[in-house]
Short mmCIF file of C-alpha atoms in Angstrom, two decimals:
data_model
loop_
_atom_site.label_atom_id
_atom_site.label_comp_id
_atom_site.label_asym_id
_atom_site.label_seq_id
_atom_site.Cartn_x
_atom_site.Cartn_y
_atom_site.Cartn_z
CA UNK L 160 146.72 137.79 -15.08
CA UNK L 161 145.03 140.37 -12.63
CA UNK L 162 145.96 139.59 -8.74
CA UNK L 163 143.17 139.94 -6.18
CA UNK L 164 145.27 141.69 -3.35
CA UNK L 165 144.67 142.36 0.73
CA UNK L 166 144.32 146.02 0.83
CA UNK L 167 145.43 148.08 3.84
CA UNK L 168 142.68 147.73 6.49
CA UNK L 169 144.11 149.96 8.61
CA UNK L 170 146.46 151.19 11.31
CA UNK L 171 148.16 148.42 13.41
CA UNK L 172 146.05 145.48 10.87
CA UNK L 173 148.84 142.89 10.02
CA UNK L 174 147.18 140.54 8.64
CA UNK L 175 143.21 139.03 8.23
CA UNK L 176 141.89 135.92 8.56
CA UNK L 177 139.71 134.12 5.11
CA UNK L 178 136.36 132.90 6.69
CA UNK L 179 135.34 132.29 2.83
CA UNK L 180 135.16 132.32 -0.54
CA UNK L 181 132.27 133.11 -2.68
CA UNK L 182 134.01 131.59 -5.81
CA UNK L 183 135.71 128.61 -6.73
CA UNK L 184 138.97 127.94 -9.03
CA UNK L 185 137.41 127.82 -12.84
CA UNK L 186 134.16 129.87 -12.00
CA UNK L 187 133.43 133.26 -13.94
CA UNK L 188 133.69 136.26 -11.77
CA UNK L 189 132.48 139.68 -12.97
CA UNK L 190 133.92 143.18 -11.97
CA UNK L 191 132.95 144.50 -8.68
CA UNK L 192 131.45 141.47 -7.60
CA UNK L 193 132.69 140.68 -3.66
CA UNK L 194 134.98 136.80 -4.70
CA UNK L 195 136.05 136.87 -0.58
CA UNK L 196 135.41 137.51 2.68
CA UNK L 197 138.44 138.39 5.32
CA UNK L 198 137.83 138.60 9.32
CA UNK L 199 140.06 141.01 11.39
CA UNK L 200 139.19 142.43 14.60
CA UNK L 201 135.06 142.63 14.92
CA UNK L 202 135.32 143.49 11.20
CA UNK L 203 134.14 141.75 8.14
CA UNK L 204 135.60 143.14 5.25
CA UNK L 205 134.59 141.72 0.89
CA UNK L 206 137.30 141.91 -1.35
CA UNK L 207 135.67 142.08 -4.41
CA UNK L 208 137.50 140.97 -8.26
CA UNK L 209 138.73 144.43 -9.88
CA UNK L 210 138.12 142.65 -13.57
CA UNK L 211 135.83 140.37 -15.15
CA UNK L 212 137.12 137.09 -15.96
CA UNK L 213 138.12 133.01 -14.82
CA UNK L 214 139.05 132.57 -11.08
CA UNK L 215 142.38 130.42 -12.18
CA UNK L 216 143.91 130.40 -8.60
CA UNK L 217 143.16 130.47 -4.77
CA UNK L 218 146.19 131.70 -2.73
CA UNK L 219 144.96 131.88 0.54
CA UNK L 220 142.35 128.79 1.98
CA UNK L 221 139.48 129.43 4.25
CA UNK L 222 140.57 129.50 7.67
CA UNK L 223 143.63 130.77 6.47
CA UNK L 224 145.44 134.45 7.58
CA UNK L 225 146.80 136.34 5.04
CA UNK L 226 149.32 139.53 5.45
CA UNK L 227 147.99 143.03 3.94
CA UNK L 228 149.53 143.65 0.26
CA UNK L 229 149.40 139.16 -0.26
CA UNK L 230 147.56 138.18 -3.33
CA UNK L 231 144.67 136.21 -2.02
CA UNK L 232 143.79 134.88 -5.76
CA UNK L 233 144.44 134.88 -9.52
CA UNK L 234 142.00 136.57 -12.06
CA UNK L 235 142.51 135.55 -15.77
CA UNK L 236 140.76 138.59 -17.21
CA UNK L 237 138.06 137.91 -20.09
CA UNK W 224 141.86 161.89 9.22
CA UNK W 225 138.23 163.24 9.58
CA UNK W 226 137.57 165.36 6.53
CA UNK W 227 134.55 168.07 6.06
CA UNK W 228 131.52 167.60 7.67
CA UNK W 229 128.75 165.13 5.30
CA UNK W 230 125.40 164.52 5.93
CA UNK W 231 123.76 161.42 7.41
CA UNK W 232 119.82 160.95 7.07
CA UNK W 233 118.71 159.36 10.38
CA UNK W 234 115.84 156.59 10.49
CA UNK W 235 114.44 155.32 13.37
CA UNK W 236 113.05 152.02 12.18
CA UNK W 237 111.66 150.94 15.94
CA UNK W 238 110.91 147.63 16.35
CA UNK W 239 111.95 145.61 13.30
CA UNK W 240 112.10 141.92 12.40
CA UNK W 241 116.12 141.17 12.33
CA UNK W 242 115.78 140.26 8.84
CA UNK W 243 114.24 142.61 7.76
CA UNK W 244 116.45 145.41 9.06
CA UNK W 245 119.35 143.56 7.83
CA UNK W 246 118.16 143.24 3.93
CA UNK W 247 117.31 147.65 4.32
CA UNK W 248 120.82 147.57 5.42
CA UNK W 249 121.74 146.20 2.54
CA UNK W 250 119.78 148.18 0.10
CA UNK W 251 121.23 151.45 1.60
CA UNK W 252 124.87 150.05 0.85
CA UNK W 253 123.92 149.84 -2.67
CA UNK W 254 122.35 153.02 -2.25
CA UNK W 255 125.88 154.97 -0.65
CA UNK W 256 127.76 152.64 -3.37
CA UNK W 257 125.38 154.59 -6.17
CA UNK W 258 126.18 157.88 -4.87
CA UNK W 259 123.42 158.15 -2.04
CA UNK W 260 122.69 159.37 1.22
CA UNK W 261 124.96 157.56 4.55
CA UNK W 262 122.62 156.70 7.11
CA UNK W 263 122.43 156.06 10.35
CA UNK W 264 119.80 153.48 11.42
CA UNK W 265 118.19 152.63 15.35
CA UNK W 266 115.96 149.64 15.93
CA UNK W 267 115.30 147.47 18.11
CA UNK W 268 114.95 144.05 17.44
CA UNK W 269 112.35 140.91 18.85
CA UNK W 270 114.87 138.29 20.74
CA UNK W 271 117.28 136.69 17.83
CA UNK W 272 120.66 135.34 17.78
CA UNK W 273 123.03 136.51 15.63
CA UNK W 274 126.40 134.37 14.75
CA UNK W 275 128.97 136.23 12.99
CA UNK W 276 131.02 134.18 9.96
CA UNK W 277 133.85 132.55 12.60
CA UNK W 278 130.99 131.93 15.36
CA UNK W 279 131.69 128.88 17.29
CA UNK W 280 128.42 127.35 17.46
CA UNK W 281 129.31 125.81 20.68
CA UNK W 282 128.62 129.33 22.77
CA UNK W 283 125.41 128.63 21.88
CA UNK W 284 124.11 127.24 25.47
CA UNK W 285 120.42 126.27 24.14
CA UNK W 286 119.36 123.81 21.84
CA UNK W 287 117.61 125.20 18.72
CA UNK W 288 114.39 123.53 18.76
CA UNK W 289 114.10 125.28 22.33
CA UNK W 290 114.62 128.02 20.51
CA UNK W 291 111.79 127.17 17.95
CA UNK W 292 109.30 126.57 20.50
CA UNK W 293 110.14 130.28 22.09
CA UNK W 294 109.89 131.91 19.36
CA UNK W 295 113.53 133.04 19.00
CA UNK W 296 115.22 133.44 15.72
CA UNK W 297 119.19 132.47 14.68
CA UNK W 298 120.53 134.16 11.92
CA UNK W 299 124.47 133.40 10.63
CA UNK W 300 125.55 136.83 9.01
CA UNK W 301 128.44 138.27 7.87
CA UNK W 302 129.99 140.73 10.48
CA UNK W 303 133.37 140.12 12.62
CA UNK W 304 132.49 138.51 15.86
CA UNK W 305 131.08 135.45 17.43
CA UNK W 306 127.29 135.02 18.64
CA UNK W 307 124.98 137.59 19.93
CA UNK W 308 121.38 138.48 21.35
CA UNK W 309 119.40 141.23 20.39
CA UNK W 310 116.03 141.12 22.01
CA UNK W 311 113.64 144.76 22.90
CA UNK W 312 114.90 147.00 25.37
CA UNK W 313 118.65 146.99 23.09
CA UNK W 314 119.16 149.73 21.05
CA UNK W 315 121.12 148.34 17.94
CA UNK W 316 122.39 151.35 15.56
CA UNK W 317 123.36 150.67 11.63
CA UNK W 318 125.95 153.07 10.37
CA UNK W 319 125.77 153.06 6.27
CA UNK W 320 129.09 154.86 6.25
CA UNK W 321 131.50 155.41 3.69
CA UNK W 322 134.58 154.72 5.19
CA UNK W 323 136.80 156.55 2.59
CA UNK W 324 135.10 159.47 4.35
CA UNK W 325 137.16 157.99 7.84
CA UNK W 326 140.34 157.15 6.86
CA UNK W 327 139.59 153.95 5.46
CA UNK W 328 140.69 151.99 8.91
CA UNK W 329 138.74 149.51 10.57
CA UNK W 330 140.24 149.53 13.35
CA UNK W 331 139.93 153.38 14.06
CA UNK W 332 136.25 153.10 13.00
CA UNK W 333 135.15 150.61 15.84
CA UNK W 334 137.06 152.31 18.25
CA UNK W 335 134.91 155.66 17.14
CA UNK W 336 131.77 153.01 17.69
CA UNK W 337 132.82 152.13 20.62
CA UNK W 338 133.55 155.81 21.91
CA UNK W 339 129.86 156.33 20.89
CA UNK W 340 128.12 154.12 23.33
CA UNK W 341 131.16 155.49 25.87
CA UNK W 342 129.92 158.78 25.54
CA UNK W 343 125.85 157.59 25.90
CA UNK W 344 126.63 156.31 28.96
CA UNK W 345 128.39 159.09 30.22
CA UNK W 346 125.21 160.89 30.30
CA UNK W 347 123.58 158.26 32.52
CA UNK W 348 126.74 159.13 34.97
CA UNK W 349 127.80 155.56 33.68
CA UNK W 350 131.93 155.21 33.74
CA UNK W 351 132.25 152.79 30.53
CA UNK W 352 135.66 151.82 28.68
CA UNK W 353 137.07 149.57 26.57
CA UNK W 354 138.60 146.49 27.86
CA UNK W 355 142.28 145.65 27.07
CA UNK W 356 142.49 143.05 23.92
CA UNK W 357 138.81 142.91 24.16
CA UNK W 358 136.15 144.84 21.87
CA UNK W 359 133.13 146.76 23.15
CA UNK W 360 132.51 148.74 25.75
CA UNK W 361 132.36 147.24 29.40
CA UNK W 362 131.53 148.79 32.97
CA UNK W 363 132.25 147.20 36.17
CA UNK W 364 133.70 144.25 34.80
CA UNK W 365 130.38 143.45 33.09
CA UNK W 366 129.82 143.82 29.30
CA UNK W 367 127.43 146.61 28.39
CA UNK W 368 127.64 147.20 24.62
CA UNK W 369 128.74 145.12 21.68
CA UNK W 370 130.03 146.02 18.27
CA UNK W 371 130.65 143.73 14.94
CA UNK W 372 130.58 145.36 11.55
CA UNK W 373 130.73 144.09 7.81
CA UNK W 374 132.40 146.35 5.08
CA UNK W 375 131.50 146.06 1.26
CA UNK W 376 133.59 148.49 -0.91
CA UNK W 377 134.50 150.27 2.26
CA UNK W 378 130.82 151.02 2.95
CA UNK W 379 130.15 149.77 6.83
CA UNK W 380 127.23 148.31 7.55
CA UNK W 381 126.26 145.93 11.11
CA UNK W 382 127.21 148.52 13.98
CA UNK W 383 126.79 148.45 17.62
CA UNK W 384 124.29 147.59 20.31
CA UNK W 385 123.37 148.93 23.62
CA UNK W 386 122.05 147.28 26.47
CA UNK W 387 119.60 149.96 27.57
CA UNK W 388 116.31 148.29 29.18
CA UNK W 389 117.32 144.45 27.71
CA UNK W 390 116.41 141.66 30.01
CA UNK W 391 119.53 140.27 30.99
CA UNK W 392 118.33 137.03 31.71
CA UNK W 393 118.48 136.25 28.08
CA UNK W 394 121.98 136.52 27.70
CA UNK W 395 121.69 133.01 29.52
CA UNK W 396 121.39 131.46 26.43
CA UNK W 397 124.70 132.08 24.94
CA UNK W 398 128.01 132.87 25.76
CA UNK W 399 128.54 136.57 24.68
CA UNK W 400 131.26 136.70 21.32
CA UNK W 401 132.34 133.54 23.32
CA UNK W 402 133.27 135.03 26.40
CA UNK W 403 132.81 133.95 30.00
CA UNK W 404 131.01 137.34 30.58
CA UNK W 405 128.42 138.83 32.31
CA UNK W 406 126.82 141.41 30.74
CA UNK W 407 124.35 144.69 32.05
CA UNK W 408 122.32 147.27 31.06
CA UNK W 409 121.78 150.40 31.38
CA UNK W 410 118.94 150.32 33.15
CA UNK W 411 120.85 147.43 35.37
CA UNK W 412 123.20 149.72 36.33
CA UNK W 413 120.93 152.57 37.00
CA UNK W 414 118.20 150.20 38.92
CA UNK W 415 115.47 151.96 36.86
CA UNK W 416 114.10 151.47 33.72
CA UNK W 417 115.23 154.19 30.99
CA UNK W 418 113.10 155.56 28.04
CA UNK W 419 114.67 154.69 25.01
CA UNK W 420 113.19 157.66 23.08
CA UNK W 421 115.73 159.61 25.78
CA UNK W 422 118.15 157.20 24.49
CA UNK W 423 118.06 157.25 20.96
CA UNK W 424 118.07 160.94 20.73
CA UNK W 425 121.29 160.99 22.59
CA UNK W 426 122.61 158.11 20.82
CA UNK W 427 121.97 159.94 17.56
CA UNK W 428 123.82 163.43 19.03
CA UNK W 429 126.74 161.51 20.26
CA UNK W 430 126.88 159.68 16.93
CA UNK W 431 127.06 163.25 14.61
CA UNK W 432 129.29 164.52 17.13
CA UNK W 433 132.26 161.49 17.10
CA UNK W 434 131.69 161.16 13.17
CA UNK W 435 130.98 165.11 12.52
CA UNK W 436 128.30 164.20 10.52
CA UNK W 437 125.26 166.67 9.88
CA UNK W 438 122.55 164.11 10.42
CA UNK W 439 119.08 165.06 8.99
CA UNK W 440 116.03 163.19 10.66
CA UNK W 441 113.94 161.55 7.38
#
């Protein structure tokens, strides 16, 4: 299983807020492609699925703040 | 964390549908993401709102088919922040920066945005700063310039904008990123209107300088 993590957005960024997913649990998501979008600050910043294969698992919901280094979602690589 | 100096082609695009400007945004990203040029891009844009992905429609203070009937687009796009206006007389810049150039922090990144459109004004004789827990840059109490990126890959895109000759009656319609604010303009604050050729070619200096980025005119 590959996690999708929250990368380190910067100095003093704790955490980042989901405002949404461009995947849903069961969907095929390819390499590279953005799967999320996290809010911090005036900042949008795409988290996008570092191998090809079956979204099996949302962590964090829309709406929902996540901490840098969380896993926001579960890749079953293909 | 700045490392050597890179190059940056500049584009002034001028007057440029919203949309428009916003999908050659997007084709530069892909471009920088490919190996190719940053750039740094200056319109301005006819009136249009812009809601950022956590907007709260409810700053929104006019009703859309009002909006319709003046002509005035609404766009929901995916930067940080809540509504905005651009509308001529703003100048709106478009950093396609690689961020893993910068330090890779977001954070530090607007703040260098920010210190941009501080340093522009300082050449009107125009005290600007930012506001504590606020974003932007803000003189005399009054909001002057707005920023709200989007980062793909660590490639920015969105970027600032500059109330230079805007009218500020517009800013009627909304409630600026949700605030109870009242925002200026340069040419508010100087009581005469500005020529924005003056102020793009500043913009652009102050830009290369804060970035130390050898920006080549296209």
């Amino acid at each position: 299983m590959e996690h999708v993590i929250l990368p380190a957005l910067g100095e003093g960024i704790e955490k980042a807020k989901v405002a949404c997913w461009h995947a849903s649990i069961g969907d095929q998501v390819a390499v590279d492609t953005d799967i999320v979008e996290l809010v911090t600050d005036k900042a949008i910043f795409n988290v996008s699925a570092e191998a090809s294969g079956i979204l099996r698992e949302i962590c964090v919901g829309e709406g929902r703040e996540a901490k840098i280094g969380e896993v926001l979602a579960v890749i079953e690589p293909r | 964390m700045i490392q050597e100096m890179t190059t940056c082609c500049v584009e002034d695009l001028g007057l440029i549908d919203y949309k428009q400007a916003y999908i050659l945004q997007k084709q530069h990203v892909a471009e920088v993401l490919n190996g190719g040029p940053q750039t740094f891009l200056l319109c301005e844009h006819p009136a249009v709102l812009t809601l950022g992905r956590l907007a709260d429609e409810k700053n929104m203070l006019i009703d859309e088919k009002e909006l319709v009937k003046q002509g005035i687009g609404i766009h929901h796009i995916d930067r940080g922040g809540d509504i905005t206006l651009h509308a001529p007389g703003q100048l709106v810049i478009y950093p396609i920066l690689d961020l893993g150039n910068f330090g890779k922090d977001l954070r530090r990144y607007l703040h260098r945005l920010e210190q941009v459109a501080i340093d522009l004004l300082g050449d009107f004789d125009i005290v600007a700063s930012r506001f504590s827990g606020q974003t932007g840059v803000w003189t005399g109490g009054k909001k002057i310039a707005s920023v709200g990126i989007g980062v793909r890959k660590w490639i920015a895109f969105h970027g600032l904008a500059v109330n230079v000759n805007t009218d500020l009656n517009l800013f009627s319609m909304i409630k600026p990123c949700g605030l109870d604010v009242e925002m200026t303009s340069i040419a508010g604050m100087k009581k005469r209107t500005v020529q924005m050729a003056e102020v793009k070619e500043k913009m652009t200096n102050h830009f290369c300088r804060n970035f130390r980025l050898e920006c080549v005119k296209d």
